[in-house]
Coordinates of N, CA and C in Angstrom, one line a residue:
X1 N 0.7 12.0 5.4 CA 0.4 13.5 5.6 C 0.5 14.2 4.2
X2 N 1.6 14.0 3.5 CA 1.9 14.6 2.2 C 0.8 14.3 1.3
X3 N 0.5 12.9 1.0 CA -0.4 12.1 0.1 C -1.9 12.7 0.3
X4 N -2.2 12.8 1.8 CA -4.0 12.9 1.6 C -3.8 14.7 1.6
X5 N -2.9 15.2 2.3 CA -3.0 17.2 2.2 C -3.0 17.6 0.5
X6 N -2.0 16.9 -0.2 CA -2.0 16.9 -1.7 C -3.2 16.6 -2.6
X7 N -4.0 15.5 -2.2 CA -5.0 15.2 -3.0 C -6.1 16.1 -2.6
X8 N -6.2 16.4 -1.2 CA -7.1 17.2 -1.4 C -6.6 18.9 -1.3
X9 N -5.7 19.2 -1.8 CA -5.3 20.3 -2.2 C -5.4 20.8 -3.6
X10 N -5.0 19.2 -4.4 CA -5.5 19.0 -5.6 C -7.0 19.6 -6.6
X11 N -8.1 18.6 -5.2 CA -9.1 19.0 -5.7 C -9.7 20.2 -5.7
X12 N -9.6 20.9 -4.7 CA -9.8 22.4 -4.1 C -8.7 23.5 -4.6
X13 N -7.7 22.8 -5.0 CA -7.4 24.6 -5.5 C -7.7 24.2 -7.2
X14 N -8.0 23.1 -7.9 CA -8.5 23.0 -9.3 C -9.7 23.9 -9.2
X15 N -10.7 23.4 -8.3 CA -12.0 24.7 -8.5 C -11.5 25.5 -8.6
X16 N -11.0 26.3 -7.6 CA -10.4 27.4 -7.1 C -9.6 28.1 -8.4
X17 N -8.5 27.4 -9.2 CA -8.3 28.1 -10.7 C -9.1 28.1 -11.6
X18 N -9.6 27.0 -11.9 CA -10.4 26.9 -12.8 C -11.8 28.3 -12.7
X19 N -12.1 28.4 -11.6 CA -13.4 29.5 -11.1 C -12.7 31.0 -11.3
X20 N -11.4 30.9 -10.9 CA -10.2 32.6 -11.5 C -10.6 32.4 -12.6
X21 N -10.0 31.5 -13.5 CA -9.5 31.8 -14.9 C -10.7 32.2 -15.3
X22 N -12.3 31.4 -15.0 CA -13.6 31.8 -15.7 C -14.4 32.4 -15.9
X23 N -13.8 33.3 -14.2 CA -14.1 34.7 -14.1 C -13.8 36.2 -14.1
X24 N -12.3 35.7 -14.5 CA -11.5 36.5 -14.8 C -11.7 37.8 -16.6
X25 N -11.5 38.3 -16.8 CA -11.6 39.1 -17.7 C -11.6 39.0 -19.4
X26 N -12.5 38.9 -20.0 CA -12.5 38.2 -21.5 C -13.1 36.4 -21.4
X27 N -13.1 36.2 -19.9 CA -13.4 34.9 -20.2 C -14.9 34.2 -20.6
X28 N -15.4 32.8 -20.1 CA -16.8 32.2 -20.8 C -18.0 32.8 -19.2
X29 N -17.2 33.0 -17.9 CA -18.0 33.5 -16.9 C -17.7 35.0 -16.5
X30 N -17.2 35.6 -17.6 CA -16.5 37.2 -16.6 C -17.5 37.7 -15.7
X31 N -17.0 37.6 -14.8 CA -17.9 38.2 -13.4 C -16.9 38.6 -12.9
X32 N -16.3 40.6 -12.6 CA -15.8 41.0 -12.2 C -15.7 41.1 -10.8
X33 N -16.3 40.7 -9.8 CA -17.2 41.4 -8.4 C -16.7 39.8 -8.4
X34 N -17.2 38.8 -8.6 CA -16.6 37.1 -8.0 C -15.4 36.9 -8.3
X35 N -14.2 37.4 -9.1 CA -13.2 37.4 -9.5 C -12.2 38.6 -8.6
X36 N -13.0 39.2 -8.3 CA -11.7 40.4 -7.0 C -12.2 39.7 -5.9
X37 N -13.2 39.3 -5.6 CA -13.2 38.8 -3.8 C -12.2 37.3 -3.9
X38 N -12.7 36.4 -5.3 CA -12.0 35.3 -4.8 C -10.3 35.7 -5.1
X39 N -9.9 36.4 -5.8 CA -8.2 36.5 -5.9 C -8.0 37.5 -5.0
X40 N -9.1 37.9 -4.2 CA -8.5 38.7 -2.7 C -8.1 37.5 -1.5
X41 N -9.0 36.5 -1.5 CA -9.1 36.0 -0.6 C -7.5 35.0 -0.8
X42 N -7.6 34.6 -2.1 CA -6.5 33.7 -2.5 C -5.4 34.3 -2.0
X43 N -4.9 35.6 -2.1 CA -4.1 36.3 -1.9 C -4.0 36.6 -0.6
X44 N -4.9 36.8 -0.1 CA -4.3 36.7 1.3 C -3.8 35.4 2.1
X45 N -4.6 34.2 1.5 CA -3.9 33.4 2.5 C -3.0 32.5 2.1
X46 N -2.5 33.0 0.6 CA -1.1 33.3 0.2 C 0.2 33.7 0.7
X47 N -0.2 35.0 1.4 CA 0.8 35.6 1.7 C 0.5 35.8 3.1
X48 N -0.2 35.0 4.2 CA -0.1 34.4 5.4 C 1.1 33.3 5.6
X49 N 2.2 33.6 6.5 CA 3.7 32.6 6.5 C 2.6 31.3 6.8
X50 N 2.9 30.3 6.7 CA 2.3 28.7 7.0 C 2.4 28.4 8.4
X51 N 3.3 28.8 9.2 CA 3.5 28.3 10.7 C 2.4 29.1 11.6
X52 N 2.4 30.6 10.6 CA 0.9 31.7 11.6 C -0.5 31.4 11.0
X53 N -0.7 30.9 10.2 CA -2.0 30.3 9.1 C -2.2 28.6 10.1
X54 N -1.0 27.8 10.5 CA -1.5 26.6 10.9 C -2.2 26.9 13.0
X55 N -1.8 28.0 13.1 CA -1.9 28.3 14.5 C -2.9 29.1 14.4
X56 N -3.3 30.0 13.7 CA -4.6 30.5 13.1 C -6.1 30.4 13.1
X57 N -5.9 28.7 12.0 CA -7.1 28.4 11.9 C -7.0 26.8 13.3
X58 N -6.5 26.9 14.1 CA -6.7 25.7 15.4 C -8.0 25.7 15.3
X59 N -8.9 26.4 15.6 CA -10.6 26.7 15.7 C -11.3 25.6 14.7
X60 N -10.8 25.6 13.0 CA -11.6 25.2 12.6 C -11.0 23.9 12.1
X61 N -9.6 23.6 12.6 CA -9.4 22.1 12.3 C -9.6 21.5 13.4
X62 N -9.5 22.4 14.8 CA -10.5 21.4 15.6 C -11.8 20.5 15.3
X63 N -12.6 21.4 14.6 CA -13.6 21.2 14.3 C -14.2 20.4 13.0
X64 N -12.9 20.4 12.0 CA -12.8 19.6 11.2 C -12.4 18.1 11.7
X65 N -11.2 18.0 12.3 CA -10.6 16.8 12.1 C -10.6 16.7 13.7
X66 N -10.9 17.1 14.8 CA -11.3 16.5 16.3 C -10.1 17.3 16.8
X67 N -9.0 17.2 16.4 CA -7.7 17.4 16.9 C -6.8 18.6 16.5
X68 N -6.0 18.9 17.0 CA -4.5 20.1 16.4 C -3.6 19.5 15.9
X69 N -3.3 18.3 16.5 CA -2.2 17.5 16.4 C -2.3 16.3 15.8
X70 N -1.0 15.9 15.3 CA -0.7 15.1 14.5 C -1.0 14.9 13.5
X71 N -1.2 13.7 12.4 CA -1.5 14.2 11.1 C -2.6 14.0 11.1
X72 N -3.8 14.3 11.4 CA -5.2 14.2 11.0 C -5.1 16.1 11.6
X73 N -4.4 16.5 12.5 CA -4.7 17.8 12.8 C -3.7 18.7 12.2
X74 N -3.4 18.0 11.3 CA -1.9 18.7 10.2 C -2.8 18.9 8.7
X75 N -3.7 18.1 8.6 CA -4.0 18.0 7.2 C -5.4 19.4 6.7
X76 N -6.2 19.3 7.3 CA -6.9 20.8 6.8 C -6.1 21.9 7.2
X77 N -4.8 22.6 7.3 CA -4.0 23.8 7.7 C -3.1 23.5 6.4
X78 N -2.9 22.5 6.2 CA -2.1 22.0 5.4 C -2.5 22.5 3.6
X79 N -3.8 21.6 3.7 CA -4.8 22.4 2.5 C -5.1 23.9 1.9
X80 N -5.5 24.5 3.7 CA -6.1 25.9 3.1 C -4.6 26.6 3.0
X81 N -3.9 26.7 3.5 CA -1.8 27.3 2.7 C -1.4 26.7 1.6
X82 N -2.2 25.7 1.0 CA -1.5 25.1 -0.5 C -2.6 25.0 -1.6
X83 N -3.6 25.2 -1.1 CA -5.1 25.0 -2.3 C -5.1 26.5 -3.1
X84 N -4.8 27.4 -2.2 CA -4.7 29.2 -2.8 C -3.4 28.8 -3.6
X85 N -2.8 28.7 -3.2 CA -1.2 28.6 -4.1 C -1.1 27.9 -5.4
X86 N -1.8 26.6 -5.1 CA -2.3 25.8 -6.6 C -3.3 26.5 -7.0
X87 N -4.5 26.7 -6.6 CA -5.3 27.8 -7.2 C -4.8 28.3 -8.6
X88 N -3.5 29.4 -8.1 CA -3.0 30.3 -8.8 C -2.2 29.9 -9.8
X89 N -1.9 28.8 -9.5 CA -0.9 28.0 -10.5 C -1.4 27.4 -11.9
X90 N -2.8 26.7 -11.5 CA -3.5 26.2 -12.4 C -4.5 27.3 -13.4
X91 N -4.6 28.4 -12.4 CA -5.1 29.9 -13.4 C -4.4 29.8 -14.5
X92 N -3.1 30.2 -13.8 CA -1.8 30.4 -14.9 C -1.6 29.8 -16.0
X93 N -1.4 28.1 -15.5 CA -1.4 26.9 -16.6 C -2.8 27.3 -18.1
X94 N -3.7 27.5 -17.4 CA -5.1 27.9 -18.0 C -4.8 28.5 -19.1
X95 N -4.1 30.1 -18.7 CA -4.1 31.3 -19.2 C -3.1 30.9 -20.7
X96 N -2.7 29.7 -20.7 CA -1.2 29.4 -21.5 C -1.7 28.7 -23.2
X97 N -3.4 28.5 -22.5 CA -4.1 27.5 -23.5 C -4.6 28.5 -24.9
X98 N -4.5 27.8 -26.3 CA -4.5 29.0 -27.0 C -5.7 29.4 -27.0
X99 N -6.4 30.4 -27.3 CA -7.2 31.2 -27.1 C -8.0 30.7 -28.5
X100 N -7.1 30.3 -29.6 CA -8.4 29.8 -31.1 C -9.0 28.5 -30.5
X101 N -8.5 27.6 -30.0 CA -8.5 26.5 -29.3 C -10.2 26.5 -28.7
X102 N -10.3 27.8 -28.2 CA -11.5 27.9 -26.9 C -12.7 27.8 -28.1
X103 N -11.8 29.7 -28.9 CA -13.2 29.9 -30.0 C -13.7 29.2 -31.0
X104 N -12.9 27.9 -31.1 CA -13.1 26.7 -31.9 C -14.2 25.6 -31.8
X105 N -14.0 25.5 -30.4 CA -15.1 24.8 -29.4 C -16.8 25.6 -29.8
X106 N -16.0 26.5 -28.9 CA -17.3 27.4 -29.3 C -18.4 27.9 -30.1
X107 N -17.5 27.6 -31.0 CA -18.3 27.7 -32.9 C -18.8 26.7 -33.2
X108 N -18.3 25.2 -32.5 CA -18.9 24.3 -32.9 C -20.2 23.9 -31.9
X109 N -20.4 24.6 -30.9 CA -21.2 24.4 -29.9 C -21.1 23.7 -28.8
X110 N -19.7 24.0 -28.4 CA -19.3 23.2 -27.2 C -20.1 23.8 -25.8
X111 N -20.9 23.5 -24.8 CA -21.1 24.1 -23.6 C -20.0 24.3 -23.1
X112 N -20.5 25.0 -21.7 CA -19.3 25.9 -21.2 C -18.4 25.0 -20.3
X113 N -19.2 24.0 -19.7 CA -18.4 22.8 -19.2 C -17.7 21.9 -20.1
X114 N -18.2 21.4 -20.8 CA -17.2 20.7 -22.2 C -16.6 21.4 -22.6
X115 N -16.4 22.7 -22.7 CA -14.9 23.4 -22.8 C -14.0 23.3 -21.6
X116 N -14.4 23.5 -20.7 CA -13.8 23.8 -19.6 C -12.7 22.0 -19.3
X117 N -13.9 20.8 -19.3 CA -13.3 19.7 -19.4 C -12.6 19.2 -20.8
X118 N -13.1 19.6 -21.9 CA -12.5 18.8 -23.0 C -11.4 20.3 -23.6
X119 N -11.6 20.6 -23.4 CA -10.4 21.9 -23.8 C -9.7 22.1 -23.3
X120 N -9.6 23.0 -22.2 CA -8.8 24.0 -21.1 C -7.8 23.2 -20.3
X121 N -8.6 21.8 -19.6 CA -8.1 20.8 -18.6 C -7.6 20.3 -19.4
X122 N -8.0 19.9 -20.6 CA -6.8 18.5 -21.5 C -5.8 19.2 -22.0
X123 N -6.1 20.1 -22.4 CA -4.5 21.2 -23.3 C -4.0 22.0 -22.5
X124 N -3.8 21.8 -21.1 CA -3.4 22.2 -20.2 C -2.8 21.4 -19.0
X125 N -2.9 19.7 -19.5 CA -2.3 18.9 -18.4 C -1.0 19.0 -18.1
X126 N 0.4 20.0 -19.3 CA 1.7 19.7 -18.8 C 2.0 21.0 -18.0
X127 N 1.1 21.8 -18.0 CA 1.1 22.3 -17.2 C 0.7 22.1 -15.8
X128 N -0.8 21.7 -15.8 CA -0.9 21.4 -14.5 C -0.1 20.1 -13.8
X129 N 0.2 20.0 -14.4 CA 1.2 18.2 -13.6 C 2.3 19.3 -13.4
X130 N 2.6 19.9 -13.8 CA 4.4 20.7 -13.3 C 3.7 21.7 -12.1
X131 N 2.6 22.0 -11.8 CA 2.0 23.0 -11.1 C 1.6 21.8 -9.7
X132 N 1.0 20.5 -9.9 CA 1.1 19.3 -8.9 C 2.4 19.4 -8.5
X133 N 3.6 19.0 -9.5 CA 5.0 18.5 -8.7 C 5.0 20.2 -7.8
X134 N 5.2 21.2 -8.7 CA 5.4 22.4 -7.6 C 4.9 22.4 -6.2
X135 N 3.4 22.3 -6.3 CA 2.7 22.7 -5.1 C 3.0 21.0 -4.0
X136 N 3.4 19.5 -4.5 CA 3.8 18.9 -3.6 C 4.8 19.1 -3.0
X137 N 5.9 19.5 -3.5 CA 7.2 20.1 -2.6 C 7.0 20.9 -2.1
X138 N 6.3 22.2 -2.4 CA 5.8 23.1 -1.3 C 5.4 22.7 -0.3
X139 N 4.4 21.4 -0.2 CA 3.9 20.7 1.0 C 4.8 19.9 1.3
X140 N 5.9 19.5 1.2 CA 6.9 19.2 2.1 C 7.7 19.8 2.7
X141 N 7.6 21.5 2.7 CA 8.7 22.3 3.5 C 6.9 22.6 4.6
X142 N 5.8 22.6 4.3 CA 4.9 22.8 4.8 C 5.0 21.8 5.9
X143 N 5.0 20.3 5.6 CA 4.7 18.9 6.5 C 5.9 19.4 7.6
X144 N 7.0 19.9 7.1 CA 8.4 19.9 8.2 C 8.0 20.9 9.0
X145 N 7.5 22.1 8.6 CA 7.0 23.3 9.7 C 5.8 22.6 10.2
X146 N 5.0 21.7 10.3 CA 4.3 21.5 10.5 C 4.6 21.0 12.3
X147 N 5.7 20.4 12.1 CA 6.5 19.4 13.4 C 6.8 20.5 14.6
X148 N 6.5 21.5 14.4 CA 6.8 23.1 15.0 C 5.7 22.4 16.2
X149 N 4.2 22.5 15.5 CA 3.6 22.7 16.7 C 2.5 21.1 16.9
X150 N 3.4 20.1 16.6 CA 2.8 19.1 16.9 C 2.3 18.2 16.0
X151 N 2.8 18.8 14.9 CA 2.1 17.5 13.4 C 2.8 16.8 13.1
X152 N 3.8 16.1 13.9 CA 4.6 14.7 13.4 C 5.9 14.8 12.0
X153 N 6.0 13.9 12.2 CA 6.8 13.7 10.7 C 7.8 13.8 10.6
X154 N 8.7 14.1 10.0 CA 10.6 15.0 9.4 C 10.5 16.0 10.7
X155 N 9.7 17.2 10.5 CA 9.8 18.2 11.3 C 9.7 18.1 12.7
X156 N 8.7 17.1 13.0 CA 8.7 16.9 14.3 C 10.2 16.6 15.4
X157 N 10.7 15.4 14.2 CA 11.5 14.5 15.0 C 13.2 16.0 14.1
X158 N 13.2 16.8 13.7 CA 14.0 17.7 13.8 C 14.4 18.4 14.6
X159 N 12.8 18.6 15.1 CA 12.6 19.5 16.2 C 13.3 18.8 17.9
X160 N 12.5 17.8 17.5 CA 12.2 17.3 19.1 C 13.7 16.9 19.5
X161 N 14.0 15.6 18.5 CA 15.9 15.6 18.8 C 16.6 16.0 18.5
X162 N 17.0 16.4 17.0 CA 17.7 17.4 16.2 C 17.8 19.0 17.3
X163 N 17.0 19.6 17.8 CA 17.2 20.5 17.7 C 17.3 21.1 19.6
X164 N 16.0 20.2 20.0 CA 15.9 20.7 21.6 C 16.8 19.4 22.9
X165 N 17.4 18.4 21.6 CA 18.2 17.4 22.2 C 19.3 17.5 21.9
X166 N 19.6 18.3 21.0 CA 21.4 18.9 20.6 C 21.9 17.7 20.3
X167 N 20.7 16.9 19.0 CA 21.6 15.7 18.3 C 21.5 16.1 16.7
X168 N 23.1 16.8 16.5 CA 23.0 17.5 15.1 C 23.1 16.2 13.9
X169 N 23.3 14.7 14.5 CA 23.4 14.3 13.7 C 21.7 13.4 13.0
X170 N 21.1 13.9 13.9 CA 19.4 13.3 13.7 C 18.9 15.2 13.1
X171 N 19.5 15.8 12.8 CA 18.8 17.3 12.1 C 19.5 16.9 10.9
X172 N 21.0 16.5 10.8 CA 21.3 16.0 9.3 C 20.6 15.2 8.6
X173 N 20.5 14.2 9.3 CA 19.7 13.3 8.4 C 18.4 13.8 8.4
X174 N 17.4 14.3 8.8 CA 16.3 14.8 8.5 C 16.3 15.6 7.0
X175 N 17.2 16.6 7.2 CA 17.4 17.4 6.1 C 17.8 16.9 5.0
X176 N 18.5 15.8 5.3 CA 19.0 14.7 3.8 C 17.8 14.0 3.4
X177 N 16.9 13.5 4.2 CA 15.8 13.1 3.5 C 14.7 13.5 2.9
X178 N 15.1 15.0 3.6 CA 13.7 15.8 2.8 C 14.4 16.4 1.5
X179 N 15.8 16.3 1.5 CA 16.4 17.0 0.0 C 16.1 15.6 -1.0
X180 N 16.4 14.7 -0.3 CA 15.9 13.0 -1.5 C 14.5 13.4 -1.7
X181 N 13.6 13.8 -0.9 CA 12.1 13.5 -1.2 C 11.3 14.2 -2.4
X182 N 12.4 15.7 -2.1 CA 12.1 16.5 -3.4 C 12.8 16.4 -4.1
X183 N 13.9 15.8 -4.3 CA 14.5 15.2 -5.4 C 14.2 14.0 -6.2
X184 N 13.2 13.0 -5.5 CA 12.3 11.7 -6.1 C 11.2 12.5 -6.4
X185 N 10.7 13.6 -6.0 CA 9.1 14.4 -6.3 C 9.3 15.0 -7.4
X186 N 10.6 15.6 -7.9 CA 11.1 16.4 -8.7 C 11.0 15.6 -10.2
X187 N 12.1 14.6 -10.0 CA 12.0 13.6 -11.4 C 11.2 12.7 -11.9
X188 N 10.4 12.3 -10.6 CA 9.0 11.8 -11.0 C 8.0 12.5 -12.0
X189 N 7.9 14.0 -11.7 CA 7.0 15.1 -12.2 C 7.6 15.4 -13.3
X190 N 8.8 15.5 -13.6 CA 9.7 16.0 -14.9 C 9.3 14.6 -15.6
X191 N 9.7 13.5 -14.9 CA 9.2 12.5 -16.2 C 7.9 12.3 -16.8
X192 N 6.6 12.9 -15.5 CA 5.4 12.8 -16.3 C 5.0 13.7 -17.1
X193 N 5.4 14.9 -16.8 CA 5.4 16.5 -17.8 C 5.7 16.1 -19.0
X194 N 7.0 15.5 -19.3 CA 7.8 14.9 -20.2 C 6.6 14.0 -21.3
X195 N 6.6 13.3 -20.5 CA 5.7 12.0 -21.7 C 4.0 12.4 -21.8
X196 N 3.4 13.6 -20.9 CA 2.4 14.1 -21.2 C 2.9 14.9 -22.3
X197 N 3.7 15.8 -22.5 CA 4.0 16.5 -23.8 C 4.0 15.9 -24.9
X198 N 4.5 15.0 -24.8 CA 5.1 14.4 -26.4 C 3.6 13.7 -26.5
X199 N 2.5 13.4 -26.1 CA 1.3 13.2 -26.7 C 0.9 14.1 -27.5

């Protein structure tokens, strides 16, 4: 559930910053009018809590993935609450890149895509890798609410014995595994941040 919501979270909220950052103000696309709808839109389903966003859109993961439940009906709810969020992250990462860097390219006649890939994305990987480890942990307090209304996993089985079976010692352990998960997700991501900088 974590692995495939991630990857394709990955891919969709990279457009999704990459298309902010380019249309955002001073940039190689400023288009004011496609830059307020899409950081409206991002924004809102940002600041939709995850448990009323996965009950929300039922309609169109029905329709996506056949089901509500379980992890094939966990995984498009899963995306559209964490693709805005990385979105925003990888704008950010973007905004960090130096600015001579760009007009450098430019002077030599870089197109607007070979900037975008050979510039912005490459001199911005330790950020975006620290913006991945972020946004995967976020999808693991995501996967655990997820068990609320039927999507399996940690959360499920917190719920189902942990909580409505009054076995506190099946909610402990839940919670100890999700603190190891983001604590293996955490130093995983610090070690690759790590050795992508020092290139």
């Amino acid at each position: 559930m974590l692995a495939i919501s991630l990857l394709f979270t990955v891919i969709l909220g990279l457009v999704i910053g990459v298309l902010l950052y380019l249309t955002s103000s001073r940039q190689l696309l400023h288009m004011p009018i496609v830059y307020s709808v899409l950081s409206i839109v991002v924004n809102i389903l940002r600041s939709v809590p995850f448990i009323i966003l996965m009950i929300a859109v039922m309609p169109l993961t029905k329709e996506i993935a056949g089901t509500t439940i379980g992890v094939a009906g966990t995984i498009p709810p899963l995306v559209i609450g964490a693709a805005p969020f990385f979105g925003r992250l990888v704008e950010t990462a973007l905004r960090e890149v130096d600015r001579g860097i760009i007009e450098a390219a430019q002077a030599m006649g870089a197109s607007k895509w070979d900037i975008v890939r050979r510039v912005l994305l490459r001199e911005s990987r330790p950020g975006l890798l620290a913006a991945i480890v972020v946004t995967a942990i976020t999808l693991v307090s995501y996967t655990a609410m997820a068990g609320v209304v039927g999507g399996g996993g940690l959360g499920d089985l917190a719920i189902r014995y942990g909580y409505q079976r009054f076995q506190t010692e099946v909610m402990f352990v839940t919670v100890v595994m999700l603190i190891i998960l983001v604590q293996i997700l955490q130093m995983i991501g610090d070690w690759l941040v790590g050795r992508i900088s020092r290139k």
